[in-house]
Amino acid sequence: MSKILITKRVYPEAVDLLTRSFPVDYEATDAGLSTPQLIERARGCQAIVSQLTDKLGADVLAQLEGVKIIANVAVGYDNIDVPAATARGIMVTNTPGVLTETTADFAFTLLMAAARRIPEAHAFVHSGQWKTWLIDLLAGQDIHGATLGIFGFGRIGIAVARRARGFGMNILYCDAFPAAPEIESELGARLVSKDELLRSSDFVSLHVPLLPETKHLIGAAELALMKPTAVLINTARGPVVDEAALADALERRVIWSAGLDVFEQEPALHPKLLTLPNVVLAPHIASASIATRRRMSMMAAENAAAALSGQRPPNLLNPEILG
Ligand code: DGY
């Protein structure tokens, strides 16, 4: 009977779903498996329920003899070499859609926290420094009526734009493909060049996948184009931003502030970011509502179960392998 490896702790209902029909080797820890451990434990398994901390490059995939499906518990799948998986006949699935609204909520939370200096305000009150009302105490940037520039106008980018419209913001976007005319008119969104977006936006929010073309999409040159009052939000993937260049720009006040949920070498981050007051930091939790993370766990389990039952998994990323 087909066996499934779950590489790291997930919500229990996903494990229950799989153990009802298949033998499961469950690594129920927060540390998960090292690459050599994963390769070893995958022997004799036909499915792997993986997480974004599992780095499944071509070299690792070559050692996953007999594996038919990798079901990633994330919408992003830059941790898996999908073309290499396809070449080996391994299906790869992700968890799209279910985390769109939750991630957009969080991008907007970071935007507001960075604009209105919420972490600084919290620390100020906590440390007993609050002595009196002051005209410019922790004064920040207005959100209402400002211009929001969105890189990557897919599901999550559009969901962020919907929130922004509620604040009366103007929407610019940059994407390889124009949005449907009805989306543009619903959101008053305008497709612009990268430079125009950077020059004209008060807030810039990143919603692109990590691809060779999006690595360091924002670096020193791009930060230099932004307004000195601008706020940068990254809930996409860390390497989309050159973190050293951003830390430097924040220190020199090239831009006003940033809200970051993702980093180039998670869980490490550029040491300067930890010393700056004008950055809001979060540990890759944009999709982390209880309901959404539960649903993501279930979707991955459903994808793995479908593949092992001879059905097409609902969220198959490489359908070409089915012919
Ligand atoms: C994803 O799904 O890709 C997020 O980064 C984690 O939810």
CSV table of C-alpha atoms and ligand atoms in Angstrom, one decimal:
chain,number,residue,atom,x,y,z
A,1,MET,CA,0.0,0.0,0.0
A,2,SER,CA,1.2,3.5,-0.8
A,3,LYS,CA,3.0,5.2,2.1
A,4,ILE,CA,3.1,8.9,2.9
A,5,LEU,CA,5.9,10.9,4.6
A,6,ILE,CA,4.9,14.1,6.4
A,7,THR,CA,8.1,16.0,7.0
A,8,LYS,CA,7.1,18.4,9.8
A,9,ARG,CA,4.2,19.1,12.2
A,10,VAL,CA,0.9,20.1,10.5
A,11,TYR,CA,-2.6,20.5,11.8
A,12,PRO,CA,-3.8,17.1,13.2
A,13,GLU,CA,-6.9,16.8,11.0
A,14,ALA,CA,-4.6,16.6,8.0
A,15,VAL,CA,-2.7,13.7,9.6
A,16,ASP,CA,-6.0,12.0,10.5
A,17,LEU,CA,-7.3,12.3,7.0
A,18,LEU,CA,-4.2,10.5,5.6
A,19,THR,CA,-3.9,7.9,8.3
A,20,ARG,CA,-7.5,6.8,7.7
A,21,SER,CA,-6.4,5.5,4.2
A,22,PHE,CA,-2.6,5.1,4.1
A,23,PRO,CA,0.3,4.2,6.3
A,24,VAL,CA,1.9,7.5,7.3
A,25,ASP,CA,5.4,8.3,8.6
A,26,TYR,CA,4.8,11.5,10.5
A,27,GLU,CA,7.7,13.7,11.6
A,28,ALA,CA,5.6,15.5,14.3
A,29,THR,CA,8.3,17.9,15.3
A,30,ASP,CA,8.9,21.7,14.7
A,31,ALA,CA,12.4,21.0,13.6
A,32,GLY,CA,11.3,18.8,10.7
A,33,LEU,CA,13.8,16.7,8.8
A,34,SER,CA,17.3,17.6,7.5
A,35,THR,CA,17.8,16.8,3.8
A,36,PRO,CA,19.7,13.5,4.4
A,37,GLN,CA,16.9,12.5,6.9
A,38,LEU,CA,14.2,13.4,4.4
A,39,ILE,CA,15.9,11.3,1.7
A,40,GLU,CA,16.3,8.4,4.1
A,41,ARG,CA,12.7,8.5,5.4
A,42,ALA,CA,11.2,9.0,1.9
A,43,ARG,CA,12.5,5.5,0.9
A,44,GLY,CA,9.4,3.3,0.4
A,45,CYS,CA,7.1,6.4,0.3
A,46,GLN,CA,5.0,7.4,-2.7
A,47,ALA,CA,3.9,10.8,-1.3
A,48,ILE,CA,5.6,13.6,0.6
A,49,VAL,CA,3.7,16.3,2.4
A,50,SER,CA,6.4,19.0,2.5
A,51,GLN,CA,6.8,22.5,3.8
A,52,LEU,CA,8.7,25.5,2.5
A,53,THR,CA,11.6,24.7,4.8
A,54,ASP,CA,12.2,21.5,2.9
A,55,LYS,CA,14.6,22.3,0.1
A,56,LEU,CA,13.7,19.9,-2.7
A,57,GLY,CA,16.2,20.8,-5.5
A,58,ALA,CA,17.1,18.6,-8.5
A,59,ASP,CA,19.8,16.8,-6.5
A,60,VAL,CA,17.4,15.8,-3.7
A,61,LEU,CA,14.6,14.8,-6.1
A,62,ALA,CA,17.0,12.5,-7.9
A,63,GLN,CA,17.2,10.5,-4.7
A,64,LEU,CA,13.4,10.2,-4.1
A,65,GLU,CA,13.0,6.9,-5.8
A,66,GLY,CA,9.3,5.9,-6.1
A,67,VAL,CA,7.8,9.2,-5.0
A,68,LYS,CA,4.8,10.1,-7.1
A,69,ILE,CA,3.7,13.4,-5.5
A,70,ILE,CA,5.1,16.2,-3.4
A,71,ALA,CA,2.3,18.1,-1.7
A,72,ASN,CA,3.6,21.4,-0.5
A,73,VAL,CA,1.8,23.1,2.4
A,74,ALA,CA,2.2,26.6,0.9
A,75,VAL,CA,1.0,28.5,-2.2
A,76,GLY,CA,4.7,29.3,-3.0
A,77,TYR,CA,6.8,26.5,-4.3
A,78,ASP,CA,10.2,28.0,-4.8
A,79,ASN,CA,11.6,25.4,-2.4
A,80,ILE,CA,10.9,22.7,-5.1
A,81,ASP,CA,12.5,22.4,-8.5
A,82,VAL,CA,9.3,21.8,-10.3
A,83,PRO,CA,10.8,21.3,-13.8
A,84,ALA,CA,13.2,18.7,-12.3
A,85,ALA,CA,10.2,17.0,-10.6
A,86,THR,CA,8.3,17.0,-13.9
A,87,ALA,CA,11.3,15.4,-15.7
A,88,ARG,CA,11.2,12.7,-13.1
A,89,GLY,CA,7.4,12.2,-13.3
A,90,ILE,CA,6.8,13.6,-9.8
A,91,MET,CA,3.6,15.6,-9.3
A,92,VAL,CA,3.9,18.8,-7.3
A,93,THR,CA,0.9,20.6,-5.7
A,94,ASN,CA,0.5,23.7,-3.6
A,95,THR,CA,-2.3,25.4,-1.6
A,96,PRO,CA,-3.6,28.4,-3.7
A,97,GLY,CA,-6.6,30.5,-2.9
A,98,VAL,CA,-7.3,29.5,0.7
A,99,LEU,CA,-4.6,31.9,2.0
A,100,THR,CA,-5.3,34.9,-0.3
A,101,GLU,CA,-7.5,37.0,2.1
A,102,THR,CA,-5.5,36.1,5.2
A,103,THR,CA,-2.2,37.1,3.5
A,104,ALA,CA,-3.8,40.3,2.2
A,105,ASP,CA,-5.0,41.1,5.7
A,106,PHE,CA,-1.5,40.8,7.0
A,107,ALA,CA,0.1,42.8,4.2
A,108,PHE,CA,-2.3,45.6,5.1
A,109,THR,CA,-1.5,45.1,8.8
A,110,LEU,CA,2.2,45.6,8.1
A,111,LEU,CA,1.4,48.6,5.9
A,112,MET,CA,-0.5,50.3,8.7
A,113,ALA,CA,1.9,49.3,11.4
A,114,ALA,CA,4.9,50.7,9.4
A,115,ALA,CA,3.1,53.9,8.4
A,116,ARG,CA,1.8,54.7,11.9
A,117,ARG,CA,4.8,53.4,13.8
A,118,ILE,CA,2.9,50.9,15.9
A,119,PRO,CA,5.9,48.9,17.2
A,120,GLU,CA,7.7,52.1,18.2
A,121,ALA,CA,4.5,53.3,19.9
A,122,HIS,CA,4.1,50.1,21.8
A,123,ALA,CA,7.7,50.1,23.0
A,124,PHE,CA,7.5,53.8,24.0
A,125,VAL,CA,4.5,53.2,26.2
A,126,HIS,CA,5.9,50.0,27.7
A,127,SER,CA,9.2,51.6,28.6
A,128,GLY,CA,7.6,54.4,30.6
A,129,GLN,CA,8.8,57.1,28.3
A,130,TRP,CA,5.3,58.6,27.8
A,131,LYS,CA,5.3,61.8,29.8
A,132,THR,CA,2.9,64.1,27.9
A,133,TRP,CA,1.0,64.8,24.7
A,134,LEU,CA,3.3,66.2,22.1
A,135,ILE,CA,2.4,67.8,18.7
A,136,ASP,CA,4.6,65.4,16.7
A,137,LEU,CA,4.9,62.4,19.0
A,138,LEU,CA,5.4,59.3,16.9
A,139,ALA,CA,3.9,61.1,13.9
A,140,GLY,CA,3.7,58.9,10.8
A,141,GLN,CA,2.4,58.8,7.3
A,142,ASP,CA,-1.2,59.0,6.2
A,143,ILE,CA,-2.7,55.9,4.6
A,144,HIS,CA,-6.1,57.3,3.4
A,145,GLY,CA,-5.8,58.9,0.0
A,146,ALA,CA,-2.2,57.8,-0.6
A,147,THR,CA,-1.0,55.9,-3.6
A,148,LEU,CA,-0.3,52.2,-3.3
A,149,GLY,CA,1.9,50.5,-5.8
A,150,ILE,CA,1.5,46.7,-6.1
A,151,PHE,CA,4.1,44.5,-7.8
A,152,GLY,CA,2.4,41.3,-8.8
A,153,PHE,CA,-1.3,41.8,-9.4
A,154,GLY,CA,-2.5,38.2,-8.9
A,155,ARG,CA,-4.9,36.9,-6.3
A,156,ILE,CA,-3.1,38.4,-3.3
A,157,GLY,CA,-2.1,41.7,-4.9
A,158,ILE,CA,-5.7,42.2,-6.0
A,159,ALA,CA,-7.0,41.3,-2.5
A,160,VAL,CA,-4.6,44.0,-1.0
A,161,ALA,CA,-5.9,46.5,-3.6
A,162,ARG,CA,-9.5,45.8,-2.4
A,163,ARG,CA,-8.5,46.7,1.2
A,164,ALA,CA,-6.7,49.8,0.0
A,165,ARG,CA,-9.8,51.0,-1.9
A,166,GLY,CA,-11.6,51.0,1.5
A,167,PHE,CA,-9.0,53.5,2.6
A,168,GLY,CA,-9.6,55.7,-0.5
A,169,MET,CA,-6.1,54.8,-1.8
A,170,ASN,CA,-5.1,55.2,-5.5
A,171,ILE,CA,-3.9,51.9,-7.0
A,172,LEU,CA,-1.0,51.4,-9.4
A,173,TYR,CA,0.3,48.0,-10.4
A,174,CYS,CA,3.1,46.4,-12.3
A,175,ASP,CA,2.7,42.9,-13.7
A,176,ALA,CA,3.7,41.0,-16.8
A,177,PHE,CA,0.0,40.8,-17.7
A,178,PRO,CA,-2.6,43.5,-17.5
A,179,ALA,CA,-5.5,42.7,-15.1
A,180,ALA,CA,-9.0,42.1,-16.6
A,181,PRO,CA,-10.7,45.5,-17.4
A,182,GLU,CA,-13.4,44.8,-14.9
A,183,ILE,CA,-10.8,44.4,-12.1
A,184,GLU,CA,-9.0,47.6,-13.2
A,185,SER,CA,-12.3,49.5,-13.2
A,186,GLU,CA,-13.5,48.0,-9.9
A,187,LEU,CA,-10.3,49.0,-8.2
A,188,GLY,CA,-9.4,52.1,-10.2
A,189,ALA,CA,-6.1,50.3,-10.8
A,190,ARG,CA,-3.6,51.5,-13.4
A,191,LEU,CA,-0.9,49.3,-15.0
A,192,VAL,CA,2.4,51.3,-15.0
A,193,SER,CA,6.1,50.7,-15.5
A,194,LYS,CA,8.3,49.6,-12.7
A,195,ASP,CA,10.0,53.0,-12.5
A,196,GLU,CA,6.7,54.9,-12.5
A,197,LEU,CA,5.3,52.7,-9.7
A,198,LEU,CA,8.4,53.3,-7.6
A,199,ARG,CA,8.5,57.0,-8.2
A,200,SER,CA,4.8,57.7,-7.7
A,201,SER,CA,3.8,55.4,-4.8
A,202,ASP,CA,3.6,56.2,-1.1
A,203,PHE,CA,3.4,52.5,-0.3
A,204,VAL,CA,4.9,49.7,-2.3
A,205,SER,CA,3.7,46.1,-1.6
A,206,LEU,CA,5.3,43.0,-3.2
A,207,HIS,CA,3.2,40.1,-4.3
A,208,VAL,CA,5.3,38.4,-7.0
A,209,PRO,CA,6.5,34.8,-6.8
A,210,LEU,CA,10.2,34.2,-6.4
A,211,LEU,CA,11.6,33.5,-9.8
A,212,PRO,CA,15.1,34.2,-11.3
A,213,GLU,CA,13.5,37.4,-12.9
A,214,THR,CA,12.1,38.6,-9.5
A,215,LYS,CA,15.2,38.0,-7.4
A,216,HIS,CA,16.3,41.4,-6.0
A,217,LEU,CA,13.4,43.1,-7.9
A,218,ILE,CA,14.0,45.8,-5.2
A,219,GLY,CA,17.6,46.8,-4.7
A,220,ALA,CA,19.5,50.0,-4.1
A,221,ALA,CA,18.6,51.5,-7.5
A,222,GLU,CA,14.9,50.9,-7.0
A,223,LEU,CA,14.9,52.1,-3.4
A,224,ALA,CA,16.6,55.3,-4.7
A,225,LEU,CA,13.7,55.9,-7.0
A,226,MET,CA,11.1,55.7,-4.2
A,227,LYS,CA,9.9,58.7,-2.2
A,228,PRO,CA,11.7,59.5,1.0
A,229,THR,CA,8.3,59.2,2.7
A,230,ALA,CA,7.6,55.8,1.1
A,231,VAL,CA,6.9,52.5,2.9
A,232,LEU,CA,7.9,49.1,1.5
A,233,ILE,CA,5.9,46.0,2.4
A,234,ASN,CA,7.2,42.5,1.6
A,235,THR,CA,5.0,39.4,2.3
A,236,ALA,CA,6.1,37.6,-0.9
A,237,ARG,CA,9.6,36.0,-0.6
A,238,GLY,CA,12.7,37.4,1.1
A,239,PRO,CA,15.0,37.3,-2.0
A,240,VAL,CA,12.7,39.6,-3.9
A,241,VAL,CA,14.3,42.3,-2.0
A,242,ASP,CA,18.1,42.9,-1.6
A,243,GLU,CA,18.0,42.9,2.2
A,244,ALA,CA,21.4,44.6,2.7
A,245,ALA,CA,20.4,47.4,0.3
A,246,LEU,CA,17.1,47.8,2.1
A,247,ALA,CA,18.7,47.9,5.6
A,248,ASP,CA,21.1,50.6,4.3
A,249,ALA,CA,18.2,52.6,2.7
A,250,LEU,CA,16.2,52.5,5.9
A,251,GLU,CA,19.2,53.6,8.0
A,252,ARG,CA,19.9,56.5,5.7
A,253,ARG,CA,16.2,57.3,5.4
A,254,VAL,CA,16.2,56.9,1.6
A,255,ILE,CA,12.7,55.5,2.3
A,256,TRP,CA,10.6,56.1,5.4
A,257,SER,CA,10.0,52.6,6.7
A,258,ALA,CA,9.3,49.0,5.8
A,259,GLY,CA,7.1,46.1,6.9
A,260,LEU,CA,8.8,42.7,6.3
A,261,ASP,CA,7.4,39.2,6.8
A,262,VAL,CA,10.0,37.4,4.7
A,263,PHE,CA,13.8,37.4,4.6
A,264,GLU,CA,16.5,36.3,2.3
A,265,GLN,CA,18.0,33.6,4.7
A,266,GLU,CA,15.1,32.8,7.1
A,267,PRO,CA,15.2,32.6,10.0
A,268,ALA,CA,18.3,34.8,9.9
A,269,LEU,CA,18.0,38.4,8.9
A,270,HIS,CA,20.3,41.2,8.1
A,271,PRO,CA,21.6,42.3,11.6
A,272,LYS,CA,21.1,46.0,10.8
A,273,LEU,CA,17.3,45.4,10.5
A,274,LEU,CA,17.2,44.4,14.2
A,275,THR,CA,18.7,47.8,15.2
A,276,LEU,CA,16.5,50.1,13.1
A,277,PRO,CA,13.3,51.8,14.5
A,278,ASN,CA,11.7,52.2,11.1
A,279,VAL,CA,11.1,48.6,10.2
A,280,VAL,CA,8.3,46.2,11.4
A,281,LEU,CA,9.4,42.6,11.4
A,282,ALA,CA,7.4,39.4,11.4
A,283,PRO,CA,8.5,35.8,11.2
A,284,HIS,CA,6.8,34.7,7.9
A,285,ILE,CA,3.3,34.6,9.3
A,286,ALA,CA,1.2,36.4,6.7
A,287,SER,CA,-1.0,33.3,6.1
A,288,ALA,CA,-1.0,32.3,9.7
A,289,SER,CA,-4.6,32.6,10.9
A,290,ILE,CA,-5.6,29.4,12.6
A,291,ALA,CA,-8.4,28.7,10.1
A,292,THR,CA,-6.1,29.3,7.1
A,293,ARG,CA,-3.2,27.2,8.3
A,294,ARG,CA,-5.6,24.4,9.1
A,295,ARG,CA,-7.1,24.6,5.6
A,296,MET,CA,-3.6,24.7,4.0
A,297,SER,CA,-2.7,21.5,5.9
A,298,MET,CA,-5.9,19.8,4.8
A,299,MET,CA,-5.5,20.9,1.1
A,300,ALA,CA,-2.0,19.4,1.0
A,301,ALA,CA,-3.3,16.2,2.6
A,302,GLU,CA,-6.2,16.1,0.0
A,303,ASN,CA,-3.7,16.6,-2.8
A,304,ALA,CA,-1.5,13.7,-1.6
A,305,ALA,CA,-4.5,11.4,-1.0
A,306,ALA,CA,-6.0,12.2,-4.5
A,307,ALA,CA,-2.7,11.4,-6.2
A,308,LEU,CA,-2.3,8.1,-4.4
A,309,SER,CA,-5.9,7.1,-5.1
A,310,GLY,CA,-5.2,7.5,-8.9
A,311,GLN,CA,-7.1,10.8,-9.2
A,312,ARG,CA,-5.8,14.1,-10.4
A,313,PRO,CA,-4.8,16.2,-7.4
A,314,PRO,CA,-6.9,19.4,-7.3
A,315,ASN,CA,-3.9,21.8,-7.1
A,316,LEU,CA,-1.5,20.1,-9.6
A,317,LEU,CA,1.3,22.5,-10.7
A,318,ASN,CA,2.7,20.2,-13.4
A,319,PRO,CA,-0.3,18.7,-15.2
A,320,GLU,CA,1.8,17.9,-18.2
A,321,ILE,CA,3.1,14.8,-16.6
A,322,LEU,CA,-0.4,13.3,-16.7
A,323,GLY,CA,-0.2,13.5,-20.5
B,1,DGY,C1,3.1,30.4,1.2
B,1,DGY,O1,2.0,29.8,1.3
B,1,DGY,O2,3.8,30.4,0.2
B,1,DGY,C2,3.4,31.3,2.3
B,1,DGY,O3,4.7,31.9,2.2
B,1,DGY,C3,3.3,30.5,3.6
B,1,DGY,O4,2.0,30.5,3.8
